[in-house]
Short mmCIF file of C-alpha atoms in Angstrom, two decimals:
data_model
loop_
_atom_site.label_atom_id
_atom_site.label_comp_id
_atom_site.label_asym_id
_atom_site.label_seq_id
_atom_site.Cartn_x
_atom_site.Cartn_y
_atom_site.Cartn_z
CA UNK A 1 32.54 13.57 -19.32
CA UNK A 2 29.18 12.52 -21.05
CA UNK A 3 26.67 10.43 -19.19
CA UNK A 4 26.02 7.05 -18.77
CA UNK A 5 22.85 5.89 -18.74
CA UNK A 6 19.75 3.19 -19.56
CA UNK A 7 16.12 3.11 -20.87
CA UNK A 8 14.76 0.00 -20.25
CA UNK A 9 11.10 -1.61 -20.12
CA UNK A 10 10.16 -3.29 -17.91
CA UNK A 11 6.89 -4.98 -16.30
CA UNK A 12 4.60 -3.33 -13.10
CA UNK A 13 6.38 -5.98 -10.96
CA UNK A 14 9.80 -5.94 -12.43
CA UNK A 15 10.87 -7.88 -14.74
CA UNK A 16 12.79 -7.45 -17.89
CA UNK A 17 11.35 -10.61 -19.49
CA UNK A 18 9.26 -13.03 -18.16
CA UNK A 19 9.71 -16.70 -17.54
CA UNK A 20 10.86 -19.60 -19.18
CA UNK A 21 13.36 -17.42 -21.68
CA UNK A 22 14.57 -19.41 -25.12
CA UNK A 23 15.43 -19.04 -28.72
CA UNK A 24 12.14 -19.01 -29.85
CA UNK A 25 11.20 -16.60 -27.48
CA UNK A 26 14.23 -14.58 -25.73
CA UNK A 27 11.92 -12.18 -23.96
CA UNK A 28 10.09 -15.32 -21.86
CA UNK A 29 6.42 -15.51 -21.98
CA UNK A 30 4.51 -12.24 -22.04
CA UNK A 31 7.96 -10.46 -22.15
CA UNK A 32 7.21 -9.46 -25.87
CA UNK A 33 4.40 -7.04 -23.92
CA UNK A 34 6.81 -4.92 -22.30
CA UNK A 35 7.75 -3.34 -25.85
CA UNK A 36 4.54 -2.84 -27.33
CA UNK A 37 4.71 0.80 -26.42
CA UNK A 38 8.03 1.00 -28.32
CA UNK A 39 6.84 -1.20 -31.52
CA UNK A 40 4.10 1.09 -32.16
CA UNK A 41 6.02 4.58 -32.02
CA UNK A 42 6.48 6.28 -35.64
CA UNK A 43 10.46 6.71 -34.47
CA UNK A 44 10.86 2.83 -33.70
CA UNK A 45 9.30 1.74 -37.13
CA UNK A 46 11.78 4.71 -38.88
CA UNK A 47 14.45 3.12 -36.88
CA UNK A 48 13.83 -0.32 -38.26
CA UNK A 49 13.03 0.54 -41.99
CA UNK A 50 8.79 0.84 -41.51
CA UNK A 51 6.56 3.68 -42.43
CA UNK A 52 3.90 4.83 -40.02
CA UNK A 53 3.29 4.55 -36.35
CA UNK A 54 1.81 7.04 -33.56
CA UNK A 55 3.31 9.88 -32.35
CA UNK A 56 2.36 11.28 -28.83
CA UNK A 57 4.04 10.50 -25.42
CA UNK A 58 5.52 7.40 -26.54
CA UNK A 59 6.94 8.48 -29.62
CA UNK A 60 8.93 11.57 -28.06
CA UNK A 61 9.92 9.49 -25.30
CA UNK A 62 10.86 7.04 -28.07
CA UNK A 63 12.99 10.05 -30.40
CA UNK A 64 14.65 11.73 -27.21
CA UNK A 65 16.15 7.90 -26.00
CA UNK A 66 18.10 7.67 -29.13
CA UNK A 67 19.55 11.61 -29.19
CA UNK A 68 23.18 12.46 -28.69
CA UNK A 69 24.25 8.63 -28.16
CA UNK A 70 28.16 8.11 -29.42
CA UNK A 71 27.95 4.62 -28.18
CA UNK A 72 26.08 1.68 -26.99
CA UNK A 73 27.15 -1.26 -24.06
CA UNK A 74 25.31 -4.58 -24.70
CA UNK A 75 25.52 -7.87 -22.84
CA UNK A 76 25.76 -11.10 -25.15
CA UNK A 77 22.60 -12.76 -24.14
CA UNK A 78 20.71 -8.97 -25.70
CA UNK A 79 23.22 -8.95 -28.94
CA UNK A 80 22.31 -13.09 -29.68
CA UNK A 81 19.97 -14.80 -26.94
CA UNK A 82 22.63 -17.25 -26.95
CA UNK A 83 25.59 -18.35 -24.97
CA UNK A 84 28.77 -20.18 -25.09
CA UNK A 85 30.75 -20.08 -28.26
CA UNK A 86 30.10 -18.39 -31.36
CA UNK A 87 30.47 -21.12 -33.51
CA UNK A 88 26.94 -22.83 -31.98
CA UNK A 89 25.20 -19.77 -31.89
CA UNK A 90 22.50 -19.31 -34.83
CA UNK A 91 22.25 -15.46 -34.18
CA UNK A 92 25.95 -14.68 -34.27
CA UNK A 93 25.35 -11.69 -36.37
CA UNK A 94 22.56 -10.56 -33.85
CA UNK A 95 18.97 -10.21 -34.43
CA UNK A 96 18.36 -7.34 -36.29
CA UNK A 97 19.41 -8.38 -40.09
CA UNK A 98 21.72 -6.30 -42.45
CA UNK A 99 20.98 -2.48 -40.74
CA UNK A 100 20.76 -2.99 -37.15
CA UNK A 101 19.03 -0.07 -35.79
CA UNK A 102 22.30 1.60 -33.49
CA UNK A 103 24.32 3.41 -36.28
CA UNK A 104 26.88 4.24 -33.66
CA UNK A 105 29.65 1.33 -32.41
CA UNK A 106 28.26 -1.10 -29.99
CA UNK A 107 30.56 -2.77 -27.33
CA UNK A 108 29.05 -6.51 -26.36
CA UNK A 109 30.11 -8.19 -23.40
CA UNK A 110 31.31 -11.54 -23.80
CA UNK A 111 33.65 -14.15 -22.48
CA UNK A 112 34.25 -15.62 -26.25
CA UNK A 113 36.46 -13.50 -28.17
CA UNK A 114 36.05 -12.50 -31.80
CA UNK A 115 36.37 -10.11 -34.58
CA UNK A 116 34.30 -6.47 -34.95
CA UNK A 117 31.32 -7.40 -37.31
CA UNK A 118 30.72 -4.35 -39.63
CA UNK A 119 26.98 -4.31 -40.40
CA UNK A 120 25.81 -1.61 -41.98
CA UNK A 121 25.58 1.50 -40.36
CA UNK A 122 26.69 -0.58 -37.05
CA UNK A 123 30.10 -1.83 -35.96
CA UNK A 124 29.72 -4.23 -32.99
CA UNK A 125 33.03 -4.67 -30.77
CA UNK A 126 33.35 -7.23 -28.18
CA UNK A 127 35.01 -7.11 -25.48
CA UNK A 128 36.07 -10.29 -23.12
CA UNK A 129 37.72 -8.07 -20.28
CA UNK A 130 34.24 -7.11 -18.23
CA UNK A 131 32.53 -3.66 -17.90
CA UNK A 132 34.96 -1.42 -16.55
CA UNK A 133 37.21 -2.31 -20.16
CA UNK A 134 33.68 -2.19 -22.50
CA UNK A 135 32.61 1.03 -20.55
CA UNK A 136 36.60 2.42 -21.02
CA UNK A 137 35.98 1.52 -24.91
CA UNK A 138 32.78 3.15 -25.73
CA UNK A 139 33.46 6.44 -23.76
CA UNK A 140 36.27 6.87 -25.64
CA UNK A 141 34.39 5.66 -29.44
CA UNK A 142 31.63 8.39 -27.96
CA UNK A 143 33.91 10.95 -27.42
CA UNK A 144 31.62 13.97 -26.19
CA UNK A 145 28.21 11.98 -26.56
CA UNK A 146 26.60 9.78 -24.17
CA UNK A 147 27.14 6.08 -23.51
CA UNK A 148 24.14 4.02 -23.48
CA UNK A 149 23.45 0.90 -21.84
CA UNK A 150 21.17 -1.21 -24.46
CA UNK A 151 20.55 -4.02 -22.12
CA UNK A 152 19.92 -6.35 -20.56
CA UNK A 153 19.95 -6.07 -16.68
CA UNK A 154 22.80 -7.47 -15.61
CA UNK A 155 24.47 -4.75 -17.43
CA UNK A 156 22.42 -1.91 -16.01
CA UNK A 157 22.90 -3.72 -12.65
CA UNK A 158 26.68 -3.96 -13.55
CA UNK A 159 26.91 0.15 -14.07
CA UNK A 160 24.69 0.58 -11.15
CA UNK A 161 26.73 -1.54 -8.41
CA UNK A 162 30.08 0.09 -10.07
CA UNK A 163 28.19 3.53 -9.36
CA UNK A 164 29.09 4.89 -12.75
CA UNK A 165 25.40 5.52 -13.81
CA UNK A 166 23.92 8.94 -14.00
CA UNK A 167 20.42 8.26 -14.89
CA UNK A 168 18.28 5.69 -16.07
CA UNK A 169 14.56 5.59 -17.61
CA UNK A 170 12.12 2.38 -17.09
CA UNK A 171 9.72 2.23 -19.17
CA UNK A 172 6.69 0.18 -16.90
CA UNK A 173 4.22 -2.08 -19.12
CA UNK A 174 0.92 -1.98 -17.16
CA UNK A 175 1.58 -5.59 -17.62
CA UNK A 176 2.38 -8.05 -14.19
CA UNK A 177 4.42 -10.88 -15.39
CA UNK A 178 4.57 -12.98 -12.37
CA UNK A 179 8.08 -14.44 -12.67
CA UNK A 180 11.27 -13.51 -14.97
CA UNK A 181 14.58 -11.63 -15.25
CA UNK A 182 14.54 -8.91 -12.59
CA UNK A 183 16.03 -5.56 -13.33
CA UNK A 184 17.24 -4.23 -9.93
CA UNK A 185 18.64 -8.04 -8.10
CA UNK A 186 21.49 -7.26 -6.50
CA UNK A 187 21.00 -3.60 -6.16
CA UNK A 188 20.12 -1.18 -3.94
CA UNK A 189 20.26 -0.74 -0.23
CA UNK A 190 22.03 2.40 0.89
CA UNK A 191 23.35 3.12 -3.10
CA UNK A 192 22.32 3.98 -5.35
CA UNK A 193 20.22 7.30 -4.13
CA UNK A 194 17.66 8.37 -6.77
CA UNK A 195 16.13 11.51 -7.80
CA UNK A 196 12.98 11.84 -9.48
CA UNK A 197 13.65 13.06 -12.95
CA UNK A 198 10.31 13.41 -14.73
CA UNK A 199 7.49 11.18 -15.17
CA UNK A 200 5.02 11.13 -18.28
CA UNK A 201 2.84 8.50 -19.11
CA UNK A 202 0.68 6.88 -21.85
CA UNK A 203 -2.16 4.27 -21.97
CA UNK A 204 0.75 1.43 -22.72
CA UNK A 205 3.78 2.85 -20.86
CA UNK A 206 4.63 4.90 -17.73
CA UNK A 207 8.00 6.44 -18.38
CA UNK A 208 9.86 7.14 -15.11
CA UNK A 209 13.22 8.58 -15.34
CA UNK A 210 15.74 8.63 -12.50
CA UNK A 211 19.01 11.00 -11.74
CA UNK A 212 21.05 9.54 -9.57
CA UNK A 213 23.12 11.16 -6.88
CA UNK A 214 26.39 10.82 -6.33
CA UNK B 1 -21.58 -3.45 -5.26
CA UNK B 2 -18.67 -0.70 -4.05
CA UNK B 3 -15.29 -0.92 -4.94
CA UNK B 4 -12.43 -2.81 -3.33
CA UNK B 5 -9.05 -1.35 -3.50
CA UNK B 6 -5.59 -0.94 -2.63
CA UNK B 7 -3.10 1.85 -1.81
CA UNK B 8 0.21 1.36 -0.96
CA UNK B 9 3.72 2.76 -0.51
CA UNK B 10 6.46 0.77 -2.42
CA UNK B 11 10.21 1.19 -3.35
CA UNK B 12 11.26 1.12 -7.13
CA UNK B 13 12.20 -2.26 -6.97
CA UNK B 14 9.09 -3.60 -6.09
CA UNK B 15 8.87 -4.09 -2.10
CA UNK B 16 6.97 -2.90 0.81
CA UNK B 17 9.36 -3.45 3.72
CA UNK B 18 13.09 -3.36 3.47
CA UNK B 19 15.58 -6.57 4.77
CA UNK B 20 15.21 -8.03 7.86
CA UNK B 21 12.06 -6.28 9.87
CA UNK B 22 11.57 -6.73 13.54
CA UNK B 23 9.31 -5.33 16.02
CA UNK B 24 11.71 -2.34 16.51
CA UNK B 25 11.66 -1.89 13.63
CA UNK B 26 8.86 -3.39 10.91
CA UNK B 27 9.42 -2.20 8.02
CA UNK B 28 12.81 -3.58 7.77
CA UNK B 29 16.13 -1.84 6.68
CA UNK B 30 15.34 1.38 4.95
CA UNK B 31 11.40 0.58 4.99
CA UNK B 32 10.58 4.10 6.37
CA UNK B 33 11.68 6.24 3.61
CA UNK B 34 9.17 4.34 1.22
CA UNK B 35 6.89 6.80 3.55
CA UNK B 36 8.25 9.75 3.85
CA UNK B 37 5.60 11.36 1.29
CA UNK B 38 2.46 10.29 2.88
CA UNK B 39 4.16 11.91 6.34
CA UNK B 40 5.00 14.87 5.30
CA UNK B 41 1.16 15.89 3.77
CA UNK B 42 -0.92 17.53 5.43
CA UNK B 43 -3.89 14.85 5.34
CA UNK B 44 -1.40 12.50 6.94
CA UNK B 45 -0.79 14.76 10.19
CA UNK B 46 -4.33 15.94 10.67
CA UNK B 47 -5.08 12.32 10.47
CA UNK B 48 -2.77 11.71 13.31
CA UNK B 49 -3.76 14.87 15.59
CA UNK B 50 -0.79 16.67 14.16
CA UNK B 51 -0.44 20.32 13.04
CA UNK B 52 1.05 21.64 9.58
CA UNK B 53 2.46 19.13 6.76
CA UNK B 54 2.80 20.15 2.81
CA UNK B 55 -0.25 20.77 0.74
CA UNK B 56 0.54 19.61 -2.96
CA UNK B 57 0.59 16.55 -5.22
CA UNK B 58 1.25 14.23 -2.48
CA UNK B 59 -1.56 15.86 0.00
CA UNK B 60 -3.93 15.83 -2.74
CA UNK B 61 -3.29 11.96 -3.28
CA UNK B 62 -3.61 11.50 0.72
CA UNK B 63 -6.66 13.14 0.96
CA UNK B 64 -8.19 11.45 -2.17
CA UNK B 65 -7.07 8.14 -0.67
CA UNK B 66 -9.08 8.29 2.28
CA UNK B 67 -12.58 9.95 0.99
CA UNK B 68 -15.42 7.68 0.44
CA UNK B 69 -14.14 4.57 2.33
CA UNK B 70 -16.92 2.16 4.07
CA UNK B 71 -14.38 0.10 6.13
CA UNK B 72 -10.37 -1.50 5.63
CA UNK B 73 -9.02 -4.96 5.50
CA UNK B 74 -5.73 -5.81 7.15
CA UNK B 75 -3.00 -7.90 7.63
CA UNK B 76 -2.09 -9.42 11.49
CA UNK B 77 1.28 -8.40 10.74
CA UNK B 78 -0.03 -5.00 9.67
CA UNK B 79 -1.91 -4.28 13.12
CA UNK B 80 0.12 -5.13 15.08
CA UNK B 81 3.77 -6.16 13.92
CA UNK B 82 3.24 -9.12 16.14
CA UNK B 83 2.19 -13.06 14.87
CA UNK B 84 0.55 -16.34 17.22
CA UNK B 85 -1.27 -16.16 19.88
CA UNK B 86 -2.57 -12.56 21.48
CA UNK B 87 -1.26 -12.42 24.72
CA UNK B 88 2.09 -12.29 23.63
CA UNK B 89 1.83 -9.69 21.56
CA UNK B 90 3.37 -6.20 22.82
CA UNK B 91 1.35 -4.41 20.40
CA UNK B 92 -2.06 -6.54 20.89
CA UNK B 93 -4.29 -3.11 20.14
CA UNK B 94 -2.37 -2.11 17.19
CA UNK B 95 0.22 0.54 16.26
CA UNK B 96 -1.79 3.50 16.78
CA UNK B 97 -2.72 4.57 20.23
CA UNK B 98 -5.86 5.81 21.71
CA UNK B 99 -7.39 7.10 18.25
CA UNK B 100 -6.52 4.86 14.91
CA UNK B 101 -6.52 7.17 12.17
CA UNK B 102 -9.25 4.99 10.34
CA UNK B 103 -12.66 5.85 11.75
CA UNK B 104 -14.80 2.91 9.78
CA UNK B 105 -14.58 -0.72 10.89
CA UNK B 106 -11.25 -2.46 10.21
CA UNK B 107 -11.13 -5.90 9.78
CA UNK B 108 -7.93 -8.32 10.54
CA UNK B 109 -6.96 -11.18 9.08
CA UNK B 110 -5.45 -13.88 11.60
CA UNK B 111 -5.62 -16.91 13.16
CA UNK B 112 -6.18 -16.43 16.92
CA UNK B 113 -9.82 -15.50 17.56
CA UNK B 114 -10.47 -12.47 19.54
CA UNK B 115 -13.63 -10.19 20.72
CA UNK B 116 -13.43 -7.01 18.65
CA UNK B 117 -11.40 -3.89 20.14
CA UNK B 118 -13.27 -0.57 20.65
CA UNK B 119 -11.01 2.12 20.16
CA UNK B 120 -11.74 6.39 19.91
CA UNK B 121 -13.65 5.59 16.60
CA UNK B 122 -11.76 2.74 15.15
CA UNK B 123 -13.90 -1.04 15.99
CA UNK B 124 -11.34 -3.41 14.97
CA UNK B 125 -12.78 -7.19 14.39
CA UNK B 126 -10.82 -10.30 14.08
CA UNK B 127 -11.55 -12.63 11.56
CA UNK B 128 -10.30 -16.57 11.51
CA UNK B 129 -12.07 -17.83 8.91
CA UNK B 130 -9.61 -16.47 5.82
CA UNK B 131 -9.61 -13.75 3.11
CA UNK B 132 -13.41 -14.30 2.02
CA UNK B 133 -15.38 -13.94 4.68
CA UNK B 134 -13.61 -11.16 5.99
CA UNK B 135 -13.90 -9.15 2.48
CA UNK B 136 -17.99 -9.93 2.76
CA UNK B 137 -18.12 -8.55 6.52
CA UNK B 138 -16.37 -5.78 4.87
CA UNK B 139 -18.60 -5.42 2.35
CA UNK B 140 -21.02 -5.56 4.57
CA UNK B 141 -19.82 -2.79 7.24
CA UNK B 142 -19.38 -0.92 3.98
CA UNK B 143 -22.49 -0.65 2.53
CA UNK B 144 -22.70 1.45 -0.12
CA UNK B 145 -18.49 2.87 0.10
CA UNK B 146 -15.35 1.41 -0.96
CA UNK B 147 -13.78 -0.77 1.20
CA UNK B 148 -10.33 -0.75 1.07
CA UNK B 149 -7.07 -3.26 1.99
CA UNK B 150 -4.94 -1.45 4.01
CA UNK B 151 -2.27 -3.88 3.70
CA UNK B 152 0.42 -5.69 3.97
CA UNK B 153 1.22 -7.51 0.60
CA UNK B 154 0.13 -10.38 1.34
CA UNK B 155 -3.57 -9.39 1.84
CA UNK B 156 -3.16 -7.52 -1.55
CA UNK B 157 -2.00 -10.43 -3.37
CA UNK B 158 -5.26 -12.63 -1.72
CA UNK B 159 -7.11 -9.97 -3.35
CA UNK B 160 -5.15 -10.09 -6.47
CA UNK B 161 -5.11 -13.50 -6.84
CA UNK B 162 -9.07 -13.92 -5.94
CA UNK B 163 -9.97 -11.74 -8.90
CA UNK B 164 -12.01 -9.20 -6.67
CA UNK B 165 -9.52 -6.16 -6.67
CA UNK B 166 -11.06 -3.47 -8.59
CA UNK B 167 -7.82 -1.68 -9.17
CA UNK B 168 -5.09 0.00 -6.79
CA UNK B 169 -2.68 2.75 -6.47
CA UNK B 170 1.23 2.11 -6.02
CA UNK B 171 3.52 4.94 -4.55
CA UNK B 172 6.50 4.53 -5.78
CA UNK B 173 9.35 5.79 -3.26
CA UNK B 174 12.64 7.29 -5.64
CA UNK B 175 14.08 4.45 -3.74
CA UNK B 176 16.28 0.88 -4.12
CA UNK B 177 15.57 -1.78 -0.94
CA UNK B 178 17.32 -4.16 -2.64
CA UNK B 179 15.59 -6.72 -0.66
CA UNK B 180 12.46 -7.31 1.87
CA UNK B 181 9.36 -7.96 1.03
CA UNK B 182 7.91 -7.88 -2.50
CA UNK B 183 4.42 -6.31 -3.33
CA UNK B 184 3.75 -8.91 -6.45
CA UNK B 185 5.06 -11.92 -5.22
CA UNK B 186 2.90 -14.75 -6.31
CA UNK B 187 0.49 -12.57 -8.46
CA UNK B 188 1.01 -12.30 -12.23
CA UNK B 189 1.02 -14.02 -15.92
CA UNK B 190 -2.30 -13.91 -17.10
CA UNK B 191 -4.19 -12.44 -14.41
CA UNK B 192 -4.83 -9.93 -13.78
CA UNK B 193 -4.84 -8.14 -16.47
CA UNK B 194 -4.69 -4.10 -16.02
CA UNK B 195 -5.35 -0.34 -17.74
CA UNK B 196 -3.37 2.38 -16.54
CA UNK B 197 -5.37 4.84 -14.35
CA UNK B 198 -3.72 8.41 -13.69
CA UNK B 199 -0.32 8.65 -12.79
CA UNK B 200 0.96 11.94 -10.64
CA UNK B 201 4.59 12.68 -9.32
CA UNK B 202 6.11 14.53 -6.81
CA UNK B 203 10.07 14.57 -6.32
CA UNK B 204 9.18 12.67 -2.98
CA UNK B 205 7.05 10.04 -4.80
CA UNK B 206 5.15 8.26 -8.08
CA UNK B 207 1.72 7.69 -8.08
CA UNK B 208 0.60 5.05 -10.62
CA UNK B 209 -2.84 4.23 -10.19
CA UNK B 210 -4.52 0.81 -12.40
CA UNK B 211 -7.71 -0.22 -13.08
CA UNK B 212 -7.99 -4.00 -12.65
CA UNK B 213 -9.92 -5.41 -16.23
CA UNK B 214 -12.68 -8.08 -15.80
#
């Protein structure tokens, strides 16, 4: 079966985003910091339709985290920042415009039902019937490629706790945010076990990836 | 003026003791294992009047950790595992026998007042009068070499939060508490603001090292 896993950045102390998340800024304050690394790789700007960037640590680390991916899991409040109904939420066809950056079927997790929305390149599929269902779905769009979990932590702690992770990636800002959206509450203790994977750094991002051990 | 610094042992979530320490056991549920590297190096034993231990990545961090050090800060929790007043204390001359492994002054934070205790090369002195005045008798006992806070968190995050932490050095255990006591808690947001050092890894742990910026 192909793996399951997550890249995800995330700050020194922890967080995913920082406090006080809204519309106008879904990553809380100084949560826009954690991706700098990311937003200044040559593969993220090809990704969203910009020449230029750097190449180096970050940009390989950046080119190998979207290789061999058949699918992508995605909780609502990463496809939207919103909640509740679709109807009331002004970024119902997500944030990322006409050519959303996945080009392989994305399953969100939601409890609102609705249509597939074909963007281009991108088919988004949501799924009201929790994890296990969106995780059944997107193996089986992947078929012999990996399954990706694009965020945000509850998700990744979702896979974790249901032990059906192989592997993950953070990718640590040296940033301390103070307060925020953890990535590891509620996990941990005697499971998962962890292996040390590989570790490379840059000046804006230490990249620590983790096997884990079943 | 020297440098004042932290090292310290954490889990990948972010804390330095696990659930629910007690006095048999302090570092709480699964606290341990966030030191198995520093055990098994070679520095560590010979520090400790043991034979053998593992030259290597983690032995050369161990050994760097301790050179060039004037005199330590510490924690009452940290000496002794205890808290109130002295005489009830089981451990009242620390963890560490006969012979601390530390060999410069150490100086503990608390609030009972005590005479200093003259151990096999180790003077530890007790300081009431908070987080300031013990760093200058520090700095002071230190002269011209680093002083260093030996721990626990909280004495990091006084440091932290005063402004006067030059930089530290996390080692990150391949590990999930899920729980105990976080390093950050209470630092963060604007301050301080940091530059990533050097990071090294072994499969046993991650050493991320930060300057602090001024």
């Amino acid at each position: 079966m192909a793996r399951l896993t997550f890249d995800i950045s995330v700050s020194l102390d922890g967080f995913v985003a920082g406090p006080d998340p809204d519309l106008e800024q879904p990553l809380g304050a100084g949560g826009e910091e954690l991706h700098t690394w990311a937003f200044a790789t040559e593969t993220f700007r090809r990704q969203h339709g910009l020449e230029g960037g750097e190449r180096g640590v970050d940009d390989d680390v950046a080119a190998e985290s979207v290789r061999g991916i058949g699918a992508y899991l995605m909780g609502r409040r990463m496809f939207s920042g919103g909640a509740g109904g679709w109807e009331d939420d002004p970024r119902r066809d997500g944030w990322w415009g006409d050519e959303p950056p996945f080009h392989v079927p994305v399953f969100v997790l939601t409890h609102h039902a609705r249509p597939p929305l074909e963007l281009r390149g991108t088919t988004f599929h949501f799924v009201t019937e929790g994890f296990e269902a969106a995780l059944d779905r997107a193996r089986t769009a992947a078929a012999e490629r990996d399954v990706v979990i694009a965020g945000g932590a509850s998700v990744a702690q979702q896979g974790l706790r249901a032990g059906v992770v192989d592997g993950f990636q953070l990718h640590v800002a040296p940033t301390l945010l103070g307060g925020g959206t953890p990535l590891f509450e509620g996990v941990g203790g005697d499971e998962p076990r962890l292996e040390v994977d590989r570790v490379v750094s840059s000046p804006a991002a230490t990249h620590l990836r983790y096997r884990v051990l079943r």
